[in-house]
Short mmCIF file of C-alpha atoms (C1' of nucleotides) in Angstrom, two decimals:
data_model
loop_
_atom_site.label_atom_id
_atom_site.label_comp_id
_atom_site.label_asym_id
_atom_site.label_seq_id
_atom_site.Cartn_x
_atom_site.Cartn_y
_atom_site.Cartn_z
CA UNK A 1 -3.69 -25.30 -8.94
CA UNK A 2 -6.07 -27.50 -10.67
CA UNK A 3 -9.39 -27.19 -9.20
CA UNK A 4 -10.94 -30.84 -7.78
CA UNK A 5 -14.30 -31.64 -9.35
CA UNK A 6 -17.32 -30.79 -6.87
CA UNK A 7 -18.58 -33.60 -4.74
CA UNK A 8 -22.30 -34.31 -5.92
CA UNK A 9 -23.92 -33.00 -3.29
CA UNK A 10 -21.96 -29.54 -3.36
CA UNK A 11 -22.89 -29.13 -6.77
CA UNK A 12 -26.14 -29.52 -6.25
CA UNK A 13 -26.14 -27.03 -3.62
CA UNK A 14 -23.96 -24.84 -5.54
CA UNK A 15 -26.71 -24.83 -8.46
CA UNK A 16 -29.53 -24.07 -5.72
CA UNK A 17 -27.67 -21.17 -4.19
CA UNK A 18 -26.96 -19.43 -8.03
CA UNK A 19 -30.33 -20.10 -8.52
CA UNK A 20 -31.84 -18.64 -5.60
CA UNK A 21 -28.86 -15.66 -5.92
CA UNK A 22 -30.34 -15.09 -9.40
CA UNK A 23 -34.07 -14.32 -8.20
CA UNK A 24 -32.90 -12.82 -5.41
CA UNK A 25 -31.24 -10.27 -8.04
CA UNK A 26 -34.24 -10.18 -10.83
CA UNK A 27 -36.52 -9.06 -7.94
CA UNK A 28 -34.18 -6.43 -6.90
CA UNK A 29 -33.63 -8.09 -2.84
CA UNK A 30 -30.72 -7.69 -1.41
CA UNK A 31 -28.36 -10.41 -1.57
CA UNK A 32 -27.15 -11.22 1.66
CA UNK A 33 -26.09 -14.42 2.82
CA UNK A 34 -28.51 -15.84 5.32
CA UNK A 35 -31.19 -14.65 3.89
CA UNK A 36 -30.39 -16.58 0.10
CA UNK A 37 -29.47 -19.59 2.41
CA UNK A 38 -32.77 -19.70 4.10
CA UNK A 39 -34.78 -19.14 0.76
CA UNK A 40 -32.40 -21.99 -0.70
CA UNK A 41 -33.50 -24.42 2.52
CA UNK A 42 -29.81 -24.70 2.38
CA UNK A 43 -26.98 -24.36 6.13
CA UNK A 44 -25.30 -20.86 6.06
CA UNK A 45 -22.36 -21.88 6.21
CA UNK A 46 -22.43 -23.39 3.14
CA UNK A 47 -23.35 -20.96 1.66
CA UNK A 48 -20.29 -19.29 3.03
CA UNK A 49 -17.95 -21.79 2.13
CA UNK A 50 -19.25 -21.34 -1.71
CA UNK A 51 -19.33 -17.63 -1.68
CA UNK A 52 -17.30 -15.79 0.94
CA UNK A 53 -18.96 -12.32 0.04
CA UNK A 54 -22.47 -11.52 -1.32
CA UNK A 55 -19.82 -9.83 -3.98
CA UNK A 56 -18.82 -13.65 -5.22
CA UNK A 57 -22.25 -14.61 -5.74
CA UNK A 58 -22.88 -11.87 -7.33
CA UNK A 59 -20.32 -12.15 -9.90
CA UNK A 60 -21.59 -15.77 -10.04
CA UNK A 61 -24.74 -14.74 -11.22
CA UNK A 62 -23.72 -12.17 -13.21
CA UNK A 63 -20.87 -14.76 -15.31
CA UNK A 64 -23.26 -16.32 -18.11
CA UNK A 65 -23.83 -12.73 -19.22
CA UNK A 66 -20.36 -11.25 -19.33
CA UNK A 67 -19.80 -14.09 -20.93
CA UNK A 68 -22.52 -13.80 -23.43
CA UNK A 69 -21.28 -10.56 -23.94
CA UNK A 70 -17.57 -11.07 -24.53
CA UNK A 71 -19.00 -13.47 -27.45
CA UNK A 72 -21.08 -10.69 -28.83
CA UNK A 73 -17.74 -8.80 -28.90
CA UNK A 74 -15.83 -11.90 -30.87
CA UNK A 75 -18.74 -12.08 -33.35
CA UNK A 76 -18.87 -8.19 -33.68
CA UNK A 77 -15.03 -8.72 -34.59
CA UNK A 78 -15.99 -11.14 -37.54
CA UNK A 79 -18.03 -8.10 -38.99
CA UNK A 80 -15.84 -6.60 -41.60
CA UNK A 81 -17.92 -2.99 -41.31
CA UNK A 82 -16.21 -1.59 -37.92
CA UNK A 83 -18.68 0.82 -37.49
CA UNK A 84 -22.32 -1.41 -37.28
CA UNK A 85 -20.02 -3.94 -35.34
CA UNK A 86 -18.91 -1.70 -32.70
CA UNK A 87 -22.47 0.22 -32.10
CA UNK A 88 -24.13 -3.06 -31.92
CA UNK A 89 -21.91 -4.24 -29.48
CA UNK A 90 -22.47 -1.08 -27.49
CA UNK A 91 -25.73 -1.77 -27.72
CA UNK A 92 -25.37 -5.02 -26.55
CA UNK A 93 -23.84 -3.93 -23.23
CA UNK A 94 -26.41 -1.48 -22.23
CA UNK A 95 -29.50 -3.80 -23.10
CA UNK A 96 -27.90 -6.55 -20.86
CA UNK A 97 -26.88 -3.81 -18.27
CA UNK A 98 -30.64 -3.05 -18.12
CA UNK A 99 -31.55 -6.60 -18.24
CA UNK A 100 -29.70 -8.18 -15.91
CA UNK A 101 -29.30 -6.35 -12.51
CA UNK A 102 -26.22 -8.21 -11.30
CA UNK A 103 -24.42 -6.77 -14.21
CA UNK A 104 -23.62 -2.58 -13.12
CA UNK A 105 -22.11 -3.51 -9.54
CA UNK A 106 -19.82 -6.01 -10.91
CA UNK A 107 -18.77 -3.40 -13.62
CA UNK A 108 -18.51 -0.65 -11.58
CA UNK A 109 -16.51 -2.55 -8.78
CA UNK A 110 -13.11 -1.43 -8.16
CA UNK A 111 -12.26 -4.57 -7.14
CA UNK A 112 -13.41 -8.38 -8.31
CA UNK A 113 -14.16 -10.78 -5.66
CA UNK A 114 -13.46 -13.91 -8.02
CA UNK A 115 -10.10 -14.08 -10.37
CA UNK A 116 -12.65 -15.61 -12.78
CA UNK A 117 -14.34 -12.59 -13.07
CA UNK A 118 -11.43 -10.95 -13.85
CA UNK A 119 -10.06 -13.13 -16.58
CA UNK A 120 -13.85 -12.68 -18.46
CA UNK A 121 -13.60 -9.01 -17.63
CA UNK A 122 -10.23 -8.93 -19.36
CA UNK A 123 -11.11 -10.97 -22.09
CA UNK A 124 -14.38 -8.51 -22.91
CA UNK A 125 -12.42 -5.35 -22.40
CA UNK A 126 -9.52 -6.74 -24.79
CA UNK A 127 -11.90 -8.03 -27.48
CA UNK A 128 -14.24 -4.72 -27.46
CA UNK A 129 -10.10 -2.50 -27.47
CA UNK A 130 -9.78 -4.23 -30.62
CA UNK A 131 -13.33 -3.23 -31.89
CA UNK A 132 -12.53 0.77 -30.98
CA UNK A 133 -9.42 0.47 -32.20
CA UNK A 134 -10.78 -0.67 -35.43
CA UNK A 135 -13.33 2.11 -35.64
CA UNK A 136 -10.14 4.62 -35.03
CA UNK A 137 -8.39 3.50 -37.60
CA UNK A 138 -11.19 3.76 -39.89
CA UNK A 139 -11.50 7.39 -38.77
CA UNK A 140 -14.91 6.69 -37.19
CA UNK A 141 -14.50 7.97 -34.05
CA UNK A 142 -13.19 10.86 -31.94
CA UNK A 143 -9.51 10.01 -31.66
CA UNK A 144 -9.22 11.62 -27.69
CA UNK A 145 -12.19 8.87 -26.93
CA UNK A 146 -10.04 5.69 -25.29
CA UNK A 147 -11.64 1.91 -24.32
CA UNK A 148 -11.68 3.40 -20.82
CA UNK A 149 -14.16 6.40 -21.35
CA UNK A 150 -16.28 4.47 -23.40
CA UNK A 151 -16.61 1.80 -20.96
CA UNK A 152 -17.21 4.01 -18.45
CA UNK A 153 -20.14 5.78 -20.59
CA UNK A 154 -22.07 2.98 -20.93
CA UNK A 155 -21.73 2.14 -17.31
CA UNK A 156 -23.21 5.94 -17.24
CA UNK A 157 -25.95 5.54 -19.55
CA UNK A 158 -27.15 2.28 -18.56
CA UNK A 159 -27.23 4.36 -15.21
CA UNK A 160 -28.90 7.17 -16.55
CA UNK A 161 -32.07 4.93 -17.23
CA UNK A 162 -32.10 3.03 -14.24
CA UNK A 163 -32.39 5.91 -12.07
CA UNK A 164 -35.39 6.69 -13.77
CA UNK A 165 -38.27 4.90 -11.66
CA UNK A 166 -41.20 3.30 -12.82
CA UNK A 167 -39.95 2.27 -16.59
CA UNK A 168 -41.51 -0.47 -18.19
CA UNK A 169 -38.98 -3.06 -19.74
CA UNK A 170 -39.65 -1.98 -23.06
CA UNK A 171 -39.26 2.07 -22.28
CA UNK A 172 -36.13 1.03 -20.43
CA UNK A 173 -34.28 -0.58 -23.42
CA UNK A 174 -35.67 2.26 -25.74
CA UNK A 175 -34.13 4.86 -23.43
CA UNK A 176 -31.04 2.84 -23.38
CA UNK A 177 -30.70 3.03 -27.32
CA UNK A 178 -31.93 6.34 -27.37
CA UNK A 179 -29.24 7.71 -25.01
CA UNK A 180 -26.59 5.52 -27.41
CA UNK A 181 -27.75 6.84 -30.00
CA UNK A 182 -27.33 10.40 -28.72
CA UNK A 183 -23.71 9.61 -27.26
CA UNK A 184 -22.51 8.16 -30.46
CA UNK A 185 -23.48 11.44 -32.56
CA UNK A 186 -21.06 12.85 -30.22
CA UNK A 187 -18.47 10.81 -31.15
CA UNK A 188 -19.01 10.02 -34.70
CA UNK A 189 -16.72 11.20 -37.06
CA UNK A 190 -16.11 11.66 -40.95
CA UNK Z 1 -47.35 24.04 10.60
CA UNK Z 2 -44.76 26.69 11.90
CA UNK Z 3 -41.41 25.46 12.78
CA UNK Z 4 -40.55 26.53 16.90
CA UNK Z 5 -37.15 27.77 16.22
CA UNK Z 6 -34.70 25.14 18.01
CA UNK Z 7 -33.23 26.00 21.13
CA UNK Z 8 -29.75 26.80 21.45
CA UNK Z 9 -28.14 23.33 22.48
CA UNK Z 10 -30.39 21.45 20.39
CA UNK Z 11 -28.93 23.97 17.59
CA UNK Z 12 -25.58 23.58 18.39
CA UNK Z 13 -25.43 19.61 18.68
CA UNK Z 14 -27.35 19.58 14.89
CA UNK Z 15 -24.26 21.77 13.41
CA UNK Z 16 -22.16 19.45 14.89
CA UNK Z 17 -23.51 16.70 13.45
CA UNK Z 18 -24.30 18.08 9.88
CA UNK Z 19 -20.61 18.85 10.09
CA UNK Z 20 -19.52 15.21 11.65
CA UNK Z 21 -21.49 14.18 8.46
CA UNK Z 22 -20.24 16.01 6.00
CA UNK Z 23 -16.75 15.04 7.06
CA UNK Z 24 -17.83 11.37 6.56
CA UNK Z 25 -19.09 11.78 2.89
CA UNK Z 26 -16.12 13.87 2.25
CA UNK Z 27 -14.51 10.90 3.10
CA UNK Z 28 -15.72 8.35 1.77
CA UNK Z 29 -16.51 6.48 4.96
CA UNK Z 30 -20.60 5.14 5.36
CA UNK Z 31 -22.96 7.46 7.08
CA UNK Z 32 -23.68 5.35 9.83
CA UNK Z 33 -25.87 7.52 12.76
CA UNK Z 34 -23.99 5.26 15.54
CA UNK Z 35 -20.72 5.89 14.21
CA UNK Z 36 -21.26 9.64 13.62
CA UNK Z 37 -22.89 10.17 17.21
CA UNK Z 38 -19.72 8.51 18.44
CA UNK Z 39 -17.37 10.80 16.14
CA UNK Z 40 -19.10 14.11 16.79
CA UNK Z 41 -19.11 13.21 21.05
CA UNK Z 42 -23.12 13.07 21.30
CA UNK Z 43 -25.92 11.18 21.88
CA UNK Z 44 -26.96 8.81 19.86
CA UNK Z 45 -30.71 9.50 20.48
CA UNK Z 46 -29.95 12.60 20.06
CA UNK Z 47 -28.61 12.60 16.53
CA UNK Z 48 -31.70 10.17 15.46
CA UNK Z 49 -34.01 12.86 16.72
CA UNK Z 50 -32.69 15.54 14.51
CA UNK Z 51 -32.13 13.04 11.45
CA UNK Z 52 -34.01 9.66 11.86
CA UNK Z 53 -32.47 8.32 8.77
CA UNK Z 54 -28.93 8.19 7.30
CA UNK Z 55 -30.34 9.65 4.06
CA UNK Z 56 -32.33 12.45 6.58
CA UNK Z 57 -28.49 13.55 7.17
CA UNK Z 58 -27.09 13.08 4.17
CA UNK Z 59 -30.12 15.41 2.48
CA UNK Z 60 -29.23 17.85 4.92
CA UNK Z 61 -25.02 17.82 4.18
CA UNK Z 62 -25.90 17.97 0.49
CA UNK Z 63 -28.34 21.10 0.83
CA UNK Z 64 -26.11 23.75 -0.11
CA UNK Z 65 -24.68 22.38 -3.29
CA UNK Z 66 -28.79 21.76 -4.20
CA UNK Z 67 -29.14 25.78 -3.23
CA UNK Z 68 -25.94 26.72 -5.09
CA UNK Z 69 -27.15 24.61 -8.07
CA UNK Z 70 -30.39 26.07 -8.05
CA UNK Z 71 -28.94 29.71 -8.28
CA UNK Z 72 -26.72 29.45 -10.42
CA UNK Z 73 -29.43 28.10 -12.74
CA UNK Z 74 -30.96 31.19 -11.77
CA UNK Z 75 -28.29 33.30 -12.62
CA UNK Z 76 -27.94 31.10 -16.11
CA UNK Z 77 -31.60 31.90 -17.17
CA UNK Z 78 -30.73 36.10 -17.25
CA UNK Z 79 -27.97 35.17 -19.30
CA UNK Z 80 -29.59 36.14 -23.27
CA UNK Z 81 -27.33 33.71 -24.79
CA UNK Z 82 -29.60 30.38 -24.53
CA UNK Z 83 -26.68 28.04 -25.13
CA UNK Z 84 -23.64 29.10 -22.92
CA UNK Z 85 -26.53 29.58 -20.48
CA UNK Z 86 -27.41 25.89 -20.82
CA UNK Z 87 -24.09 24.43 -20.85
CA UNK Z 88 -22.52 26.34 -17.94
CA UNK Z 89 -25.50 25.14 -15.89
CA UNK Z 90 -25.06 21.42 -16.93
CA UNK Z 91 -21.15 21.45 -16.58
CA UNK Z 92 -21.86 22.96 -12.99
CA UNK Z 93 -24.32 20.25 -12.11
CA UNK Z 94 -21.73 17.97 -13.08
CA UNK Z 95 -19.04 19.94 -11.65
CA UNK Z 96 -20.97 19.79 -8.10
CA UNK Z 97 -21.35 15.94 -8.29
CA UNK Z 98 -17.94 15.36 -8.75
CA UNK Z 99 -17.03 17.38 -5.96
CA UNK Z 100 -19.52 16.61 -3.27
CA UNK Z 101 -20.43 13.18 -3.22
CA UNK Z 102 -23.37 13.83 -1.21
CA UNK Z 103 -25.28 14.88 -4.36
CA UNK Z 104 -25.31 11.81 -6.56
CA UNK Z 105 -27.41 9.36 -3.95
CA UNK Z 106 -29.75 12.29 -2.95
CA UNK Z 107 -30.44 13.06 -6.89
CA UNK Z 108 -30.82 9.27 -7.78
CA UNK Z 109 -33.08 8.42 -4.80
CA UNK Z 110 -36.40 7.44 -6.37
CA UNK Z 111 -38.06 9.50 -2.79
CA UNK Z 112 -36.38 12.31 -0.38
CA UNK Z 113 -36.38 11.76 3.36
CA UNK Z 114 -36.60 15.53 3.88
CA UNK Z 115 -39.51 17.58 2.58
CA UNK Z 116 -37.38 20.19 2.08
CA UNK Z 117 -35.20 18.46 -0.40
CA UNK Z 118 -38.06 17.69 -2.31
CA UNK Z 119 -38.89 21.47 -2.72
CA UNK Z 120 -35.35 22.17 -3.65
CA UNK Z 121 -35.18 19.58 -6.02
CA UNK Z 122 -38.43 21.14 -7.56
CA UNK Z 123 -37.03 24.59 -7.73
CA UNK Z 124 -34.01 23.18 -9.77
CA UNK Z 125 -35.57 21.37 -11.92
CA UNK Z 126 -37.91 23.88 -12.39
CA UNK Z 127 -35.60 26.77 -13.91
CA UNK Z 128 -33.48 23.73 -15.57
CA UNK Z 129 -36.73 23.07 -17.44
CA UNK Z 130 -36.98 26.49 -18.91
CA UNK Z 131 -33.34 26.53 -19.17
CA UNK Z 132 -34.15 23.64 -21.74
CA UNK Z 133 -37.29 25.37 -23.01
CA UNK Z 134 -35.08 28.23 -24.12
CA UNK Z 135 -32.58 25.66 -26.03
CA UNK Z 136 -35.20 23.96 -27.64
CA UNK Z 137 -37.34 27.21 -28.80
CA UNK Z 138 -34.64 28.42 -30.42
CA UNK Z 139 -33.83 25.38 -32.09
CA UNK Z 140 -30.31 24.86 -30.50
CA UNK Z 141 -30.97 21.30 -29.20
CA UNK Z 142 -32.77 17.87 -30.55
CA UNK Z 143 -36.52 18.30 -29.61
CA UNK Z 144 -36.65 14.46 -28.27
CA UNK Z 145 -34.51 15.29 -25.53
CA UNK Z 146 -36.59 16.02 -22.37
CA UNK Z 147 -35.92 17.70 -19.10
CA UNK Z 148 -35.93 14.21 -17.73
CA UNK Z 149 -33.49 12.50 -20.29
CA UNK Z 150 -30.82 15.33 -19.65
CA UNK Z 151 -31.51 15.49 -15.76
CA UNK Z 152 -30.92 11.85 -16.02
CA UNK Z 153 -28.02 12.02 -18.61
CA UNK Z 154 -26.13 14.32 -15.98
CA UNK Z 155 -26.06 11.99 -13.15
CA UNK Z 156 -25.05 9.31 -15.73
CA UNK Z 157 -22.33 11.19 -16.75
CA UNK Z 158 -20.73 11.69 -13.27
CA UNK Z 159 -21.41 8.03 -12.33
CA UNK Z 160 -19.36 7.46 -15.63
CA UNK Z 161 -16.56 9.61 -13.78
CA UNK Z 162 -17.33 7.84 -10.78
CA UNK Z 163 -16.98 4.34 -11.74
CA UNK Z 164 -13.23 5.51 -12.89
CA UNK Z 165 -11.14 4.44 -9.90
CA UNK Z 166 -7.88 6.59 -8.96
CA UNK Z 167 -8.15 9.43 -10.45
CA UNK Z 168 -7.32 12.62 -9.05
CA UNK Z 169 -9.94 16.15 -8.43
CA UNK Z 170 -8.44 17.64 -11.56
CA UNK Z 171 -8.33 14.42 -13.38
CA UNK Z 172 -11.87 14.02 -12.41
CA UNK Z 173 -12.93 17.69 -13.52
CA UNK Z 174 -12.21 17.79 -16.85
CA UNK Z 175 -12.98 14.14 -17.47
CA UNK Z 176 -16.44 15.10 -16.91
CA UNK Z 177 -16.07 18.16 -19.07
CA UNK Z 178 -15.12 16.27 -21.36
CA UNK Z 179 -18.35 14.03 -20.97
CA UNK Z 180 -20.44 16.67 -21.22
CA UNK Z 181 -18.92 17.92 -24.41
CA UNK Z 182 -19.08 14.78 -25.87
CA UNK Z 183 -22.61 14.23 -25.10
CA UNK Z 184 -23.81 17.72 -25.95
CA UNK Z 185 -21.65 17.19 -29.68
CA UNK Z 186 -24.64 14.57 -30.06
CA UNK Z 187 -27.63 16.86 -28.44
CA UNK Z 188 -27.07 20.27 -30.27
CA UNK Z 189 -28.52 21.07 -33.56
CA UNK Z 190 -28.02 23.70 -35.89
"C1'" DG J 1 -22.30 -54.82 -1.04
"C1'" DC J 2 -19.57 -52.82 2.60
"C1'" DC J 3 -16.11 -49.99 4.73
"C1'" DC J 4 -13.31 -45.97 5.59
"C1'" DG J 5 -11.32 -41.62 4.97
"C1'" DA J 6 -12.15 -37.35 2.92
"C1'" DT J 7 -15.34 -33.98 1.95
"C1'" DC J 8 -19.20 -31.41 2.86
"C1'" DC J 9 -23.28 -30.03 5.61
"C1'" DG J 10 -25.81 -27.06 8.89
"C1'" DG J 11 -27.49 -25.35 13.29
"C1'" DA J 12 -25.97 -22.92 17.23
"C1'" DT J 13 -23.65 -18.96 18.55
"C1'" DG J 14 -20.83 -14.73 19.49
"C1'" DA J 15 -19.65 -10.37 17.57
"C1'" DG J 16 -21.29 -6.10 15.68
"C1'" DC J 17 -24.70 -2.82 14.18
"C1'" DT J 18 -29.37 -0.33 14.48
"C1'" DA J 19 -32.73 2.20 16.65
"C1'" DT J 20 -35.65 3.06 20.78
"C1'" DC J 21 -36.92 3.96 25.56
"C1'" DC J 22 -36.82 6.62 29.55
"C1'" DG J 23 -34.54 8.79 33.56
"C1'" DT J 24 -31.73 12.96 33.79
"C1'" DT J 25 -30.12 17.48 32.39
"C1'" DT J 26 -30.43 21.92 30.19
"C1'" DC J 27 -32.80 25.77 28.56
"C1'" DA J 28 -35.94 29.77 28.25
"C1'" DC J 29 -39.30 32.33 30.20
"C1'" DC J 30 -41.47 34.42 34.13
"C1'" DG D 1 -34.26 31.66 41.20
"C1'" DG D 2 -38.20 28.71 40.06
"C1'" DT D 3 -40.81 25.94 36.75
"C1'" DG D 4 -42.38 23.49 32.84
"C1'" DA D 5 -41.07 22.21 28.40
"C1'" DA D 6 -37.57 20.67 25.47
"C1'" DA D 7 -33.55 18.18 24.63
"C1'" DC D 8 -29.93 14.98 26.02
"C1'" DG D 9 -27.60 10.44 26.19
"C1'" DG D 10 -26.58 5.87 27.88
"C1'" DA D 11 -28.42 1.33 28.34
"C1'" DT D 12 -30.43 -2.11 25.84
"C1'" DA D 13 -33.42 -5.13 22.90
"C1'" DG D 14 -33.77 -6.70 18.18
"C1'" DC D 15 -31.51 -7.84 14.15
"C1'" DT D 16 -27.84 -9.22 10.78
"C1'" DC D 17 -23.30 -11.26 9.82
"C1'" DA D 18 -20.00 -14.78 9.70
"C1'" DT D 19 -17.64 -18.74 12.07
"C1'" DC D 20 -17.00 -23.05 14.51
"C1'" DC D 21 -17.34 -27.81 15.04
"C1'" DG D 22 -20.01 -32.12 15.70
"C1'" DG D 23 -22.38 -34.91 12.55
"C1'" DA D 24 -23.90 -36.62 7.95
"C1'" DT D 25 -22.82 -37.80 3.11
"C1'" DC D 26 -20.18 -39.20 -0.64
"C1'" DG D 27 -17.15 -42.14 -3.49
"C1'" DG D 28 -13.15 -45.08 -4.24
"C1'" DG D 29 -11.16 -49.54 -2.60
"C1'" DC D 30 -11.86 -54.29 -1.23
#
DNA sequence: GCCCGATCCGGATGAGCTATCCGTTTCACC
DNA sequence: GGTGAAACGGATAGCTCATCCGGATCGGGC
């Protein structure tokens, strides 16, 4: 199962379709196949044959910043204080949830369209366990709160604030800390 | 700009359909106006005459959860007690999103397909906001939190729910209790 | 530098879905 | 029971999706 390098050509195809998938995404289109292959000036089907599903692409374009994110976790678990490490890491997610519009579907998806996605999902969710788990033992936190909920809550706040229409970037990510903020009062403990 | 009342087949066929359509969000399956024409034996023109958009339909199915919301907000506002008052309401509106998943697309859509939603939605928000107004005049809740931000912060707790695959209606019922208590541990002062 | 097999490309195309048009039927009123 | 208005519904044109396969491109071997 070890993956062949890309022929040159494909990877240079592969780079225009992220590309175009990418501002296809930041302008809020629809990403569906023939339409990103057109923009692109690239066949369909290769498209296809690089990304089976709009889904794929998506989590394509959405990689670089689960992955920036799962490194925001590891740094957050160099931080000896649990609790600054944990809410900035919170933080973190919402901010790139409301930055980066490929980023809610391909949390909220039951499924994952690429095993790689998986793997990084995995590898976030078990770095930002440790980080609650930390702030439990510490006391920090309301004990009946588990990794699931609070994943789930961000997914809901980041939410919250995009349904709101006609927020400026800025009054986006302020609403996004705000509604942390609010959350985490909730949970806070000691 | 009186409505003719409809005659009596044209009546009959848009039950039929509101019910075809409810079945289909009750379901999960996509409200497709083909597919329900098909399931509920009529006419495909004539189901796009009555509803000339999917959302047109799905307004319509969620309707009575909007009216049921509304009145018990209604009901909330002659209760004395500000804060019971408040939190019933909200734990119904999240209650009712949970259960009928018509609601959460027809509260998050930035613009209604039916005027008539739009005046429901009004009347809602409406006695929510004095529902609020009472919280806040007495001091009960932090004064940065607008009608909007909890309106909002409802929705985003049910998507959190949402988002959860596999779980069952109870599961799902007091998860979002539990949301709501968890949020309102951060919103209440005094 | 050239050749050859493997890899990749891309337009044409059929399948499926959406929404409208218009000839036919049903209804309500007289 | 007759009549005009209102409503019905199937056929169909326009559009999107995804695949197939003939042709082009690449890269290692000579």
């Amino acid at each position: 199962m070890t993956t062949t390098p890309l022929r040159k050509d494909a990877a240079r195809n592969w780079e225009r379709i992220v590309e175009t998938g990418r501002r296809y995404v930041e302008e809020g289109r629809p990403l569906q196949l023939n339409d990103v292959a057109r923009a692109a000036s690239i066949g369909v089907a290769t498209v296809y044959r690089h990304f089976p599903t709009p889904e794929a692409l998506l989590e394509t374009v959405a990689a670089p910043a689960l992955e920036a994110l799962a490194e925001h976790a590891e740094r957050a678990l160099a931080d000896p204080d649990a609790w600054p490490a944990l809410r900035g890491f919170l933080a973190a997610g919402i901010e790139a949830q409301l930055t980066d519009a490929s980023l809610p579907p391909v949390f909220a998806a039951p499924a994952d369209a690429l095993t790689s996605t998986t793997e990084l999902k995995q590898r976030l969710t078990g770095r930002f366990g440790r980080l609650l788990d930390r702030a439990h033992a510490a006391g920090l936190i309301d004990p009946g709160v588990s990794e699931r909920d609070l994943m789930s809550l961000m997914c809901g706040l980041a939410y919250a604030v995009n349904v709101q229409p006609g927020l400026g970037a800025a009054e986006r990510g302020a609403t996004g800390r705000r509604y942390l903020d609010l959350l985490l009062a909730g949970l806070r403990r000691s």
